[in-house]
JSON list of C-alpha atoms in Angstrom, two decimals:
[
{"chain": "A", "resi": 2, "resn": "UNK", "atom": "CA", "xyz": [-21.80, 0.19, 3.18]},
{"chain": "A", "resi": 3, "resn": "UNK", "atom": "CA", "xyz": [-21.74, 1.98, -0.34]},
{"chain": "A", "resi": 4, "resn": "UNK", "atom": "CA", "xyz": [-19.91, 0.08, -3.18]},
{"chain": "A", "resi": 5, "resn": "UNK", "atom": "CA", "xyz": [-17.47, 3.63, -3.05]},
{"chain": "A", "resi": 6, "resn": "UNK", "atom": "CA", "xyz": [-16.74, 2.57, -0.08]},
{"chain": "A", "resi": 7, "resn": "UNK", "atom": "CA", "xyz": [-15.97, -1.17, -0.57]},
{"chain": "A", "resi": 8, "resn": "UNK", "atom": "CA", "xyz": [-12.47, -2.44, -0.94]},
{"chain": "A", "resi": 9, "resn": "UNK", "atom": "CA", "xyz": [-13.54, -3.92, -4.20]},
{"chain": "A", "resi": 10, "resn": "UNK", "atom": "CA", "xyz": [-13.19, -0.75, -5.68]},
{"chain": "A", "resi": 11, "resn": "UNK", "atom": "CA", "xyz": [-9.52, -0.49, -4.79]},
{"chain": "A", "resi": 12, "resn": "UNK", "atom": "CA", "xyz": [-6.08, -1.13, -6.12]},
{"chain": "A", "resi": 13, "resn": "UNK", "atom": "CA", "xyz": [-3.55, -3.43, -4.04]},
{"chain": "A", "resi": 14, "resn": "UNK", "atom": "CA", "xyz": [0.05, -3.07, -4.91]},
{"chain": "A", "resi": 15, "resn": "UNK", "atom": "CA", "xyz": [2.34, -5.69, -3.62]},
{"chain": "A", "resi": 16, "resn": "UNK", "atom": "CA", "xyz": [6.56, -4.90, -3.11]},
{"chain": "A", "resi": 17, "resn": "UNK", "atom": "CA", "xyz": [7.63, -7.95, -4.30]},
{"chain": "A", "resi": 18, "resn": "UNK", "atom": "CA", "xyz": [11.02, -7.11, -6.05]},
{"chain": "A", "resi": 19, "resn": "UNK", "atom": "CA", "xyz": [13.71, -7.33, -3.30]},
{"chain": "A", "resi": 20, "resn": "UNK", "atom": "CA", "xyz": [16.74, -9.36, -3.47]},
{"chain": "A", "resi": 21, "resn": "UNK", "atom": "CA", "xyz": [15.96, -10.99, -0.61]},
{"chain": "A", "resi": 22, "resn": "UNK", "atom": "CA", "xyz": [19.57, -11.20, 0.66]},
{"chain": "A", "resi": 23, "resn": "UNK", "atom": "CA", "xyz": [18.59, -11.70, 4.41]},
{"chain": "A", "resi": 24, "resn": "UNK", "atom": "CA", "xyz": [16.94, -14.63, 3.84]},
{"chain": "A", "resi": 25, "resn": "UNK", "atom": "CA", "xyz": [18.64, -16.04, 0.61]},
{"chain": "A", "resi": 26, "resn": "UNK", "atom": "CA", "xyz": [20.43, -18.84, 2.80]},
{"chain": "A", "resi": 27, "resn": "UNK", "atom": "CA", "xyz": [16.87, -20.61, 3.37]},
{"chain": "A", "resi": 28, "resn": "UNK", "atom": "CA", "xyz": [14.91, -19.34, -0.14]},
{"chain": "A", "resi": 29, "resn": "UNK", "atom": "CA", "xyz": [18.17, -20.42, -2.17]},
{"chain": "A", "resi": 30, "resn": "UNK", "atom": "CA", "xyz": [17.19, -19.06, -6.05]},
{"chain": "A", "resi": 31, "resn": "UNK", "atom": "CA", "xyz": [13.45, -19.10, -5.13]},
{"chain": "A", "resi": 32, "resn": "UNK", "atom": "CA", "xyz": [11.99, -15.74, -4.99]},
{"chain": "A", "resi": 33, "resn": "UNK", "atom": "CA", "xyz": [10.61, -14.55, -1.49]},
{"chain": "A", "resi": 34, "resn": "UNK", "atom": "CA", "xyz": [7.37, -13.61, -2.38]},
{"chain": "A", "resi": 35, "resn": "UNK", "atom": "CA", "xyz": [7.37, -17.47, -3.46]},
{"chain": "A", "resi": 36, "resn": "UNK", "atom": "CA", "xyz": [8.61, -18.63, -0.15]},
{"chain": "A", "resi": 37, "resn": "UNK", "atom": "CA", "xyz": [6.82, -21.77, 0.92]},
{"chain": "A", "resi": 38, "resn": "UNK", "atom": "CA", "xyz": [4.86, -21.32, 3.89]},
{"chain": "A", "resi": 39, "resn": "UNK", "atom": "CA", "xyz": [3.35, -24.73, 5.17]},
{"chain": "A", "resi": 40, "resn": "UNK", "atom": "CA", "xyz": [3.70, -26.11, 1.63]},
{"chain": "A", "resi": 41, "resn": "UNK", "atom": "CA", "xyz": [2.27, -23.45, -0.04]},
{"chain": "A", "resi": 42, "resn": "UNK", "atom": "CA", "xyz": [3.98, -20.46, -1.73]},
{"chain": "A", "resi": 43, "resn": "UNK", "atom": "CA", "xyz": [3.01, -17.16, 0.39]},
{"chain": "A", "resi": 44, "resn": "UNK", "atom": "CA", "xyz": [1.95, -15.13, -3.11]},
{"chain": "A", "resi": 45, "resn": "UNK", "atom": "CA", "xyz": [-0.95, -18.16, -3.05]},
{"chain": "A", "resi": 46, "resn": "UNK", "atom": "CA", "xyz": [-1.64, -17.15, 0.51]},
{"chain": "A", "resi": 47, "resn": "UNK", "atom": "CA", "xyz": [-1.35, -13.65, -0.15]},
{"chain": "A", "resi": 48, "resn": "UNK", "atom": "CA", "xyz": [-3.85, -13.55, -3.13]},
{"chain": "A", "resi": 49, "resn": "UNK", "atom": "CA", "xyz": [-6.26, -16.07, -1.80]},
{"chain": "A", "resi": 50, "resn": "UNK", "atom": "CA", "xyz": [-6.89, -13.64, 1.46]},
{"chain": "A", "resi": 51, "resn": "UNK", "atom": "CA", "xyz": [-7.51, -10.54, -1.02]},
{"chain": "A", "resi": 52, "resn": "UNK", "atom": "CA", "xyz": [-9.38, -12.29, -3.02]},
{"chain": "A", "resi": 53, "resn": "UNK", "atom": "CA", "xyz": [-11.15, -13.60, 0.11]},
{"chain": "A", "resi": 54, "resn": "UNK", "atom": "CA", "xyz": [-11.75, -9.84, 1.44]},
{"chain": "A", "resi": 55, "resn": "UNK", "atom": "CA", "xyz": [-13.34, -8.81, -2.20]},
{"chain": "A", "resi": 56, "resn": "UNK", "atom": "CA", "xyz": [-10.21, -7.06, -3.78]},
{"chain": "A", "resi": 57, "resn": "UNK", "atom": "CA", "xyz": [-10.18, -7.49, -7.51]},
{"chain": "A", "resi": 58, "resn": "UNK", "atom": "CA", "xyz": [-7.04, -5.94, -9.28]},
{"chain": "A", "resi": 59, "resn": "UNK", "atom": "CA", "xyz": [-3.95, -6.57, -7.91]},
{"chain": "A", "resi": 60, "resn": "UNK", "atom": "CA", "xyz": [-0.62, -5.06, -9.18]},
{"chain": "A", "resi": 61, "resn": "UNK", "atom": "CA", "xyz": [2.81, -7.18, -8.32]},
{"chain": "A", "resi": 62, "resn": "UNK", "atom": "CA", "xyz": [5.72, -4.78, -8.18]},
{"chain": "A", "resi": 63, "resn": "UNK", "atom": "CA", "xyz": [8.67, -7.40, -9.28]},
{"chain": "A", "resi": 64, "resn": "UNK", "atom": "CA", "xyz": [12.44, -7.19, -9.57]},
{"chain": "A", "resi": 65, "resn": "UNK", "atom": "CA", "xyz": [14.83, -9.91, -9.15]},
{"chain": "A", "resi": 66, "resn": "UNK", "atom": "CA", "xyz": [12.88, -13.37, -9.60]},
{"chain": "A", "resi": 67, "resn": "UNK", "atom": "CA", "xyz": [10.36, -11.82, -11.62]},
{"chain": "A", "resi": 68, "resn": "UNK", "atom": "CA", "xyz": [10.24, -14.95, -14.62]},
{"chain": "A", "resi": 69, "resn": "UNK", "atom": "CA", "xyz": [9.98, -17.17, -11.67]},
{"chain": "A", "resi": 70, "resn": "UNK", "atom": "CA", "xyz": [6.95, -15.38, -10.17]},
{"chain": "A", "resi": 71, "resn": "UNK", "atom": "CA", "xyz": [5.23, -14.84, -13.90]},
{"chain": "A", "resi": 72, "resn": "UNK", "atom": "CA", "xyz": [5.88, -18.43, -14.65]},
{"chain": "A", "resi": 73, "resn": "UNK", "atom": "CA", "xyz": [4.13, -19.58, -11.12]},
{"chain": "A", "resi": 74, "resn": "UNK", "atom": "CA", "xyz": [1.19, -17.04, -11.90]},
{"chain": "A", "resi": 75, "resn": "UNK", "atom": "CA", "xyz": [0.43, -19.04, -15.03]},
{"chain": "A", "resi": 76, "resn": "UNK", "atom": "CA", "xyz": [-0.31, -22.06, -13.15]},
{"chain": "A", "resi": 77, "resn": "UNK", "atom": "CA", "xyz": [-2.09, -20.23, -10.32]},
{"chain": "A", "resi": 78, "resn": "UNK", "atom": "CA", "xyz": [-6.20, -21.95, -10.94]},
{"chain": "A", "resi": 79, "resn": "UNK", "atom": "CA", "xyz": [-7.33, -21.13, -7.98]},
{"chain": "A", "resi": 80, "resn": "UNK", "atom": "CA", "xyz": [-6.84, -17.48, -8.38]},
{"chain": "A", "resi": 81, "resn": "UNK", "atom": "CA", "xyz": [-9.75, -15.51, -9.38]},
{"chain": "A", "resi": 82, "resn": "UNK", "atom": "CA", "xyz": [-8.10, -11.79, -9.81]},
{"chain": "A", "resi": 83, "resn": "UNK", "atom": "CA", "xyz": [-7.02, -9.44, -12.55]},
{"chain": "A", "resi": 84, "resn": "UNK", "atom": "CA", "xyz": [-3.13, -9.40, -11.97]},
{"chain": "A", "resi": 85, "resn": "UNK", "atom": "CA", "xyz": [-0.77, -7.22, -13.63]},
{"chain": "A", "resi": 86, "resn": "UNK", "atom": "CA", "xyz": [2.89, -7.25, -13.00]},
{"chain": "A", "resi": 87, "resn": "UNK", "atom": "CA", "xyz": [5.36, -4.35, -13.22]},
{"chain": "A", "resi": 88, "resn": "UNK", "atom": "CA", "xyz": [9.11, -5.24, -13.47]},
{"chain": "A", "resi": 89, "resn": "UNK", "atom": "CA", "xyz": [11.88, -3.20, -12.21]},
{"chain": "A", "resi": 90, "resn": "UNK", "atom": "CA", "xyz": [14.54, -2.60, -14.41]},
{"chain": "A", "resi": 91, "resn": "UNK", "atom": "CA", "xyz": [17.06, -2.25, -11.51]},
{"chain": "A", "resi": 92, "resn": "UNK", "atom": "CA", "xyz": [16.52, -2.10, -7.94]},
{"chain": "A", "resi": 93, "resn": "UNK", "atom": "CA", "xyz": [14.84, 0.86, -7.06]},
{"chain": "A", "resi": 94, "resn": "UNK", "atom": "CA", "xyz": [13.99, 0.70, -3.66]},
{"chain": "A", "resi": 95, "resn": "UNK", "atom": "CA", "xyz": [10.50, 0.37, -2.05]},
{"chain": "A", "resi": 96, "resn": "UNK", "atom": "CA", "xyz": [9.54, 4.31, -2.68]},
{"chain": "A", "resi": 97, "resn": "UNK", "atom": "CA", "xyz": [10.93, 3.89, -6.10]},
{"chain": "A", "resi": 98, "resn": "UNK", "atom": "CA", "xyz": [8.95, 0.69, -6.71]},
{"chain": "A", "resi": 99, "resn": "UNK", "atom": "CA", "xyz": [5.90, 2.38, -5.87]},
{"chain": "A", "resi": 100, "resn": "UNK", "atom": "CA", "xyz": [6.84, 5.42, -8.17]},
{"chain": "A", "resi": 101, "resn": "UNK", "atom": "CA", "xyz": [7.49, 2.97, -11.20]},
{"chain": "A", "resi": 102, "resn": "UNK", "atom": "CA", "xyz": [4.30, 1.61, -10.69]},
{"chain": "A", "resi": 103, "resn": "UNK", "atom": "CA", "xyz": [2.46, 4.71, -10.17]},
{"chain": "A", "resi": 104, "resn": "UNK", "atom": "CA", "xyz": [0.98, 5.06, -13.57]},
{"chain": "A", "resi": 105, "resn": "UNK", "atom": "CA", "xyz": [-0.72, 1.57, -13.35]},
{"chain": "A", "resi": 106, "resn": "UNK", "atom": "CA", "xyz": [-3.11, 2.58, -10.52]},
{"chain": "A", "resi": 107, "resn": "UNK", "atom": "CA", "xyz": [-6.80, 3.38, -11.26]},
{"chain": "A", "resi": 108, "resn": "UNK", "atom": "CA", "xyz": [-8.17, 3.76, -7.86]},
{"chain": "A", "resi": 109, "resn": "UNK", "atom": "CA", "xyz": [-7.91, 6.63, -4.86]},
{"chain": "A", "resi": 110, "resn": "UNK", "atom": "CA", "xyz": [-6.87, 5.22, -2.72]},
{"chain": "A", "resi": 111, "resn": "UNK", "atom": "CA", "xyz": [-4.55, 2.64, -3.11]},
{"chain": "A", "resi": 112, "resn": "UNK", "atom": "CA", "xyz": [-3.41, -0.55, -1.18]},
{"chain": "A", "resi": 113, "resn": "UNK", "atom": "CA", "xyz": [0.24, -0.78, -0.73]},
{"chain": "A", "resi": 114, "resn": "UNK", "atom": "CA", "xyz": [1.73, -3.85, 1.14]},
{"chain": "A", "resi": 115, "resn": "UNK", "atom": "CA", "xyz": [4.80, -5.55, 1.98]},
{"chain": "A", "resi": 116, "resn": "UNK", "atom": "CA", "xyz": [5.72, -8.97, -0.13]},
{"chain": "A", "resi": 117, "resn": "UNK", "atom": "CA", "xyz": [6.98, -10.74, 2.83]},
{"chain": "A", "resi": 118, "resn": "UNK", "atom": "CA", "xyz": [4.24, -9.97, 5.69]},
{"chain": "A", "resi": 119, "resn": "UNK", "atom": "CA", "xyz": [1.88, -11.68, 7.12]},
{"chain": "A", "resi": 120, "resn": "UNK", "atom": "CA", "xyz": [-1.36, -9.45, 8.88]},
{"chain": "A", "resi": 121, "resn": "UNK", "atom": "CA", "xyz": [-4.48, -10.06, 9.29]},
{"chain": "A", "resi": 122, "resn": "UNK", "atom": "CA", "xyz": [-6.02, -6.30, 8.83]},
{"chain": "A", "resi": 123, "resn": "UNK", "atom": "CA", "xyz": [-9.72, -5.88, 7.74]},
{"chain": "A", "resi": 124, "resn": "UNK", "atom": "CA", "xyz": [-9.33, -4.05, 4.82]},
{"chain": "A", "resi": 125, "resn": "UNK", "atom": "CA", "xyz": [-13.02, -2.79, 4.50]},
{"chain": "A", "resi": 126, "resn": "UNK", "atom": "CA", "xyz": [-12.46, -1.22, 7.91]},
{"chain": "A", "resi": 127, "resn": "UNK", "atom": "CA", "xyz": [-9.22, 0.41, 7.22]},
{"chain": "A", "resi": 128, "resn": "UNK", "atom": "CA", "xyz": [-10.55, 1.76, 4.05]},
{"chain": "A", "resi": 129, "resn": "UNK", "atom": "CA", "xyz": [-13.53, 3.13, 5.72]},
{"chain": "A", "resi": 130, "resn": "UNK", "atom": "CA", "xyz": [-10.97, 4.70, 8.42]},
{"chain": "A", "resi": 131, "resn": "UNK", "atom": "CA", "xyz": [-9.19, 6.37, 5.86]},
{"chain": "A", "resi": 132, "resn": "UNK", "atom": "CA", "xyz": [-11.76, 7.95, 3.81]},
{"chain": "A", "resi": 133, "resn": "UNK", "atom": "CA", "xyz": [-13.68, 9.24, 7.24]},
{"chain": "A", "resi": 134, "resn": "UNK", "atom": "CA", "xyz": [-10.22, 10.92, 8.58]},
{"chain": "A", "resi": 135, "resn": "UNK", "atom": "CA", "xyz": [-9.35, 11.94, 4.68]},
{"chain": "A", "resi": 136, "resn": "UNK", "atom": "CA", "xyz": [-5.89, 10.88, 5.45]},
{"chain": "A", "resi": 137, "resn": "UNK", "atom": "CA", "xyz": [-2.97, 11.65, 3.34]},
{"chain": "A", "resi": 138, "resn": "UNK", "atom": "CA", "xyz": [-1.82, 8.01, 3.88]},
{"chain": "A", "resi": 139, "resn": "UNK", "atom": "CA", "xyz": [-3.18, 5.13, 6.53]},
{"chain": "A", "resi": 140, "resn": "UNK", "atom": "CA", "xyz": [-0.53, 2.93, 7.96]},
{"chain": "A", "resi": 141, "resn": "UNK", "atom": "CA", "xyz": [-1.52, -0.12, 9.28]},
{"chain": "A", "resi": 142, "resn": "UNK", "atom": "CA", "xyz": [0.28, -0.72, 13.03]},
{"chain": "A", "resi": 143, "resn": "UNK", "atom": "CA", "xyz": [0.73, -3.42, 15.38]},
{"chain": "A", "resi": 144, "resn": "UNK", "atom": "CA", "xyz": [1.72, -3.75, 18.86]},
{"chain": "A", "resi": 145, "resn": "UNK", "atom": "CA", "xyz": [4.43, -6.30, 19.58]},
{"chain": "A", "resi": 146, "resn": "UNK", "atom": "CA", "xyz": [6.57, -7.46, 22.30]},
{"chain": "A", "resi": 147, "resn": "UNK", "atom": "CA", "xyz": [9.88, -6.35, 20.58]},
{"chain": "A", "resi": 148, "resn": "UNK", "atom": "CA", "xyz": [10.57, -3.61, 18.07]},
{"chain": "A", "resi": 149, "resn": "UNK", "atom": "CA", "xyz": [14.00, -4.28, 17.79]},
{"chain": "A", "resi": 150, "resn": "UNK", "atom": "CA", "xyz": [13.31, -5.53, 14.12]},
{"chain": "A", "resi": 151, "resn": "UNK", "atom": "CA", "xyz": [11.04, -3.13, 13.06]},
{"chain": "A", "resi": 152, "resn": "UNK", "atom": "CA", "xyz": [11.50, 0.51, 14.74]},
{"chain": "A", "resi": 153, "resn": "UNK", "atom": "CA", "xyz": [8.82, 1.91, 16.47]},
{"chain": "A", "resi": 154, "resn": "UNK", "atom": "CA", "xyz": [6.06, 4.78, 15.74]},
{"chain": "A", "resi": 155, "resn": "UNK", "atom": "CA", "xyz": [5.32, 7.46, 17.80]},
{"chain": "A", "resi": 156, "resn": "UNK", "atom": "CA", "xyz": [1.98, 9.21, 18.14]},
{"chain": "A", "resi": 157, "resn": "UNK", "atom": "CA", "xyz": [1.31, 13.03, 18.08]},
{"chain": "A", "resi": 158, "resn": "UNK", "atom": "CA", "xyz": [-1.32, 14.09, 20.52]},
{"chain": "A", "resi": 159, "resn": "UNK", "atom": "CA", "xyz": [-4.14, 13.93, 18.12]},
{"chain": "A", "resi": 160, "resn": "UNK", "atom": "CA", "xyz": [-3.55, 10.35, 17.23]},
{"chain": "A", "resi": 161, "resn": "UNK", "atom": "CA", "xyz": [-1.64, 10.87, 13.77]},
{"chain": "A", "resi": 162, "resn": "UNK", "atom": "CA", "xyz": [2.06, 9.17, 13.21]},
{"chain": "A", "resi": 163, "resn": "UNK", "atom": "CA", "xyz": [4.61, 11.92, 14.37]},
{"chain": "A", "resi": 164, "resn": "UNK", "atom": "CA", "xyz": [7.63, 9.99, 13.38]},
{"chain": "A", "resi": 165, "resn": "UNK", "atom": "CA", "xyz": [8.67, 6.39, 12.64]},
{"chain": "A", "resi": 166, "resn": "UNK", "atom": "CA", "xyz": [11.90, 5.98, 15.09]},
{"chain": "A", "resi": 167, "resn": "UNK", "atom": "CA", "xyz": [15.07, 3.62, 14.09]},
{"chain": "A", "resi": 168, "resn": "UNK", "atom": "CA", "xyz": [15.27, -0.21, 15.08]},
{"chain": "A", "resi": 169, "resn": "UNK", "atom": "CA", "xyz": [16.14, 0.65, 19.18]},
{"chain": "A", "resi": 170, "resn": "UNK", "atom": "CA", "xyz": [16.01, -1.78, 22.03]},
{"chain": "A", "resi": 171, "resn": "UNK", "atom": "CA", "xyz": [15.08, 0.77, 24.32]},
{"chain": "A", "resi": 172, "resn": "UNK", "atom": "CA", "xyz": [11.83, 2.12, 22.47]},
{"chain": "A", "resi": 173, "resn": "UNK", "atom": "CA", "xyz": [9.42, 3.51, 24.66]},
{"chain": "A", "resi": 174, "resn": "UNK", "atom": "CA", "xyz": [6.27, 1.77, 22.21]},
{"chain": "A", "resi": 175, "resn": "UNK", "atom": "CA", "xyz": [5.38, -1.08, 21.42]},
{"chain": "A", "resi": 176, "resn": "UNK", "atom": "CA", "xyz": [3.32, -0.07, 18.24]},
{"chain": "A", "resi": 177, "resn": "UNK", "atom": "CA", "xyz": [5.41, -0.73, 14.78]},
{"chain": "A", "resi": 178, "resn": "UNK", "atom": "CA", "xyz": [4.73, -0.15, 11.00]},
{"chain": "A", "resi": 179, "resn": "UNK", "atom": "CA", "xyz": [3.32, -3.74, 9.83]},
{"chain": "A", "resi": 180, "resn": "UNK", "atom": "CA", "xyz": [4.19, -3.08, 6.21]},
{"chain": "A", "resi": 181, "resn": "UNK", "atom": "CA", "xyz": [0.43, -2.35, 4.85]},
{"chain": "A", "resi": 182, "resn": "UNK", "atom": "CA", "xyz": [-0.58, 1.22, 3.73]},
{"chain": "A", "resi": 183, "resn": "UNK", "atom": "CA", "xyz": [-3.44, 2.73, 1.93]},
{"chain": "A", "resi": 184, "resn": "UNK", "atom": "CA", "xyz": [-2.07, 5.86, -0.06]},
{"chain": "A", "resi": 185, "resn": "UNK", "atom": "CA", "xyz": [-3.90, 8.36, -1.29]},
{"chain": "A", "resi": 186, "resn": "UNK", "atom": "CA", "xyz": [-4.26, 10.03, -4.69]},
{"chain": "A", "resi": 187, "resn": "UNK", "atom": "CA", "xyz": [-2.49, 12.96, -3.29]},
{"chain": "A", "resi": 188, "resn": "UNK", "atom": "CA", "xyz": [0.14, 11.39, -1.25]},
{"chain": "A", "resi": 189, "resn": "UNK", "atom": "CA", "xyz": [1.21, 9.48, -4.63]},
{"chain": "A", "resi": 190, "resn": "UNK", "atom": "CA", "xyz": [1.50, 12.34, -6.57]},
{"chain": "A", "resi": 191, "resn": "UNK", "atom": "CA", "xyz": [3.48, 13.63, -3.98]},
{"chain": "A", "resi": 192, "resn": "UNK", "atom": "CA", "xyz": [5.76, 10.65, -4.15]},
{"chain": "A", "resi": 193, "resn": "UNK", "atom": "CA", "xyz": [6.11, 10.54, -7.67]},
{"chain": "A", "resi": 194, "resn": "UNK", "atom": "CA", "xyz": [7.36, 14.07, -7.61]},
{"chain": "A", "resi": 195, "resn": "UNK", "atom": "CA", "xyz": [10.26, 12.81, -5.13]},
{"chain": "A", "resi": 196, "resn": "UNK", "atom": "CA", "xyz": [13.26, 11.26, -6.06]},
{"chain": "A", "resi": 197, "resn": "UNK", "atom": "CA", "xyz": [12.99, 8.97, -2.61]},
{"chain": "A", "resi": 198, "resn": "UNK", "atom": "CA", "xyz": [14.01, 5.51, -2.63]},
{"chain": "A", "resi": 199, "resn": "UNK", "atom": "CA", "xyz": [12.89, 4.46, 0.68]},
{"chain": "A", "resi": 200, "resn": "UNK", "atom": "CA", "xyz": [9.07, 4.21, 1.98]},
{"chain": "A", "resi": 201, "resn": "UNK", "atom": "CA", "xyz": [10.07, 4.04, 5.20]},
{"chain": "A", "resi": 202, "resn": "UNK", "atom": "CA", "xyz": [13.35, 6.40, 5.61]},
{"chain": "A", "resi": 203, "resn": "UNK", "atom": "CA", "xyz": [13.07, 8.90, 2.77]},
{"chain": "A", "resi": 204, "resn": "UNK", "atom": "CA", "xyz": [9.36, 9.39, 1.75]},
{"chain": "A", "resi": 205, "resn": "UNK", "atom": "CA", "xyz": [7.55, 9.18, 4.93]},
{"chain": "A", "resi": 206, "resn": "UNK", "atom": "CA", "xyz": [9.33, 12.19, 7.01]},
{"chain": "A", "resi": 207, "resn": "UNK", "atom": "CA", "xyz": [8.26, 14.10, 4.73]},
{"chain": "A", "resi": 208, "resn": "UNK", "atom": "CA", "xyz": [5.06, 12.81, 4.82]},
{"chain": "A", "resi": 209, "resn": "UNK", "atom": "CA", "xyz": [4.36, 13.41, 8.29]},
{"chain": "A", "resi": 210, "resn": "UNK", "atom": "CA", "xyz": [3.20, 17.02, 8.02]},
{"chain": "A", "resi": 211, "resn": "UNK", "atom": "CA", "xyz": [0.26, 15.95, 6.42]},
{"chain": "A", "resi": 212, "resn": "UNK", "atom": "CA", "xyz": [-2.61, 13.40, 7.75]},
{"chain": "A", "resi": 213, "resn": "UNK", "atom": "CA", "xyz": [-0.57, 9.75, 8.38]},
{"chain": "A", "resi": 214, "resn": "UNK", "atom": "CA", "xyz": [-3.07, 8.32, 10.27]},
{"chain": "A", "resi": 215, "resn": "UNK", "atom": "CA", "xyz": [-2.41, 4.55, 12.14]},
{"chain": "A", "resi": 216, "resn": "UNK", "atom": "CA", "xyz": [-4.60, 1.68, 11.73]},
{"chain": "A", "resi": 217, "resn": "UNK", "atom": "CA", "xyz": [-4.01, -0.18, 14.42]},
{"chain": "A", "resi": 218, "resn": "UNK", "atom": "CA", "xyz": [-4.49, -4.03, 13.86]},
{"chain": "A", "resi": 219, "resn": "UNK", "atom": "CA", "xyz": [-5.94, -5.94, 16.28]},
{"chain": "A", "resi": 220, "resn": "UNK", "atom": "CA", "xyz": [-3.65, -9.17, 15.73]},
{"chain": "A", "resi": 221, "resn": "UNK", "atom": "CA", "xyz": [-0.31, -9.54, 15.88]},
{"chain": "A", "resi": 222, "resn": "UNK", "atom": "CA", "xyz": [2.00, -9.80, 12.00]},
{"chain": "A", "resi": 223, "resn": "UNK", "atom": "CA", "xyz": [4.61, -11.69, 11.18]},
{"chain": "A", "resi": 224, "resn": "UNK", "atom": "CA", "xyz": [7.48, -10.32, 8.91]},
{"chain": "A", "resi": 225, "resn": "UNK", "atom": "CA", "xyz": [9.48, -13.36, 7.27]},
{"chain": "A", "resi": 226, "resn": "UNK", "atom": "CA", "xyz": [12.31, -11.47, 5.87]},
{"chain": "A", "resi": 227, "resn": "UNK", "atom": "CA", "xyz": [15.13, -13.19, 8.06]},
{"chain": "A", "resi": 228, "resn": "UNK", "atom": "CA", "xyz": [15.63, -17.25, 8.53]},
{"chain": "A", "resi": 229, "resn": "UNK", "atom": "CA", "xyz": [14.69, -16.71, 12.06]},
{"chain": "A", "resi": 230, "resn": "UNK", "atom": "CA", "xyz": [11.45, -15.27, 11.71]},
{"chain": "A", "resi": 231, "resn": "UNK", "atom": "CA", "xyz": [10.82, -17.19, 8.51]},
{"chain": "A", "resi": 232, "resn": "UNK", "atom": "CA", "xyz": [11.45, -20.52, 10.45]},
{"chain": "A", "resi": 233, "resn": "UNK", "atom": "CA", "xyz": [8.87, -19.66, 13.20]},
{"chain": "A", "resi": 234, "resn": "UNK", "atom": "CA", "xyz": [6.17, -18.83, 10.35]},
{"chain": "A", "resi": 235, "resn": "UNK", "atom": "CA", "xyz": [7.07, -21.94, 8.27]}
]
């Protein structure tokens, strides 16, 4: 693998600025990104995983609870990463937060991930596929038994993502968005030029005319953003 194709050359942006209102009854004032998973803050697990896969530069998009996260990072001795924090002045939504941080990105593409999702993706393989297919955006997708919490993804005849369906108990596919993306510089420029608030419902529908490609995960993933799911993960 050439160095230009290695995941070590890619910046990672973590969406960790949400209010966490759905899980506040369990976590109290603890920011969701610091939620303890079997006694270890999720942020530590995430950063160690990214470090093990070879990433070097991480940008954390923070909002509610930002000072607590920054204080935690000051004591994170096992983590050998270049970490920058970008703090939202007020809740901007997932697309707004990404737009707010865009000036900090140095790579093409940029790895973008939700701060409450656990998925065991092979990031080198995802990057290789993204570049091979000259994708506008690559979306990590997973097969799940129940799509009602996530909505579902429909593919076009050429294998590109055609649409995201809203959450439904009658979905015709088991494929869902796992909250992990490769954004090309072209897609990020387009995002900056919009006023979109949500990646999923505002920006992505505008992107489907381009090369939005799925990267199918071999294993399942966990989104611990609600109390029931957090209980399972913990």
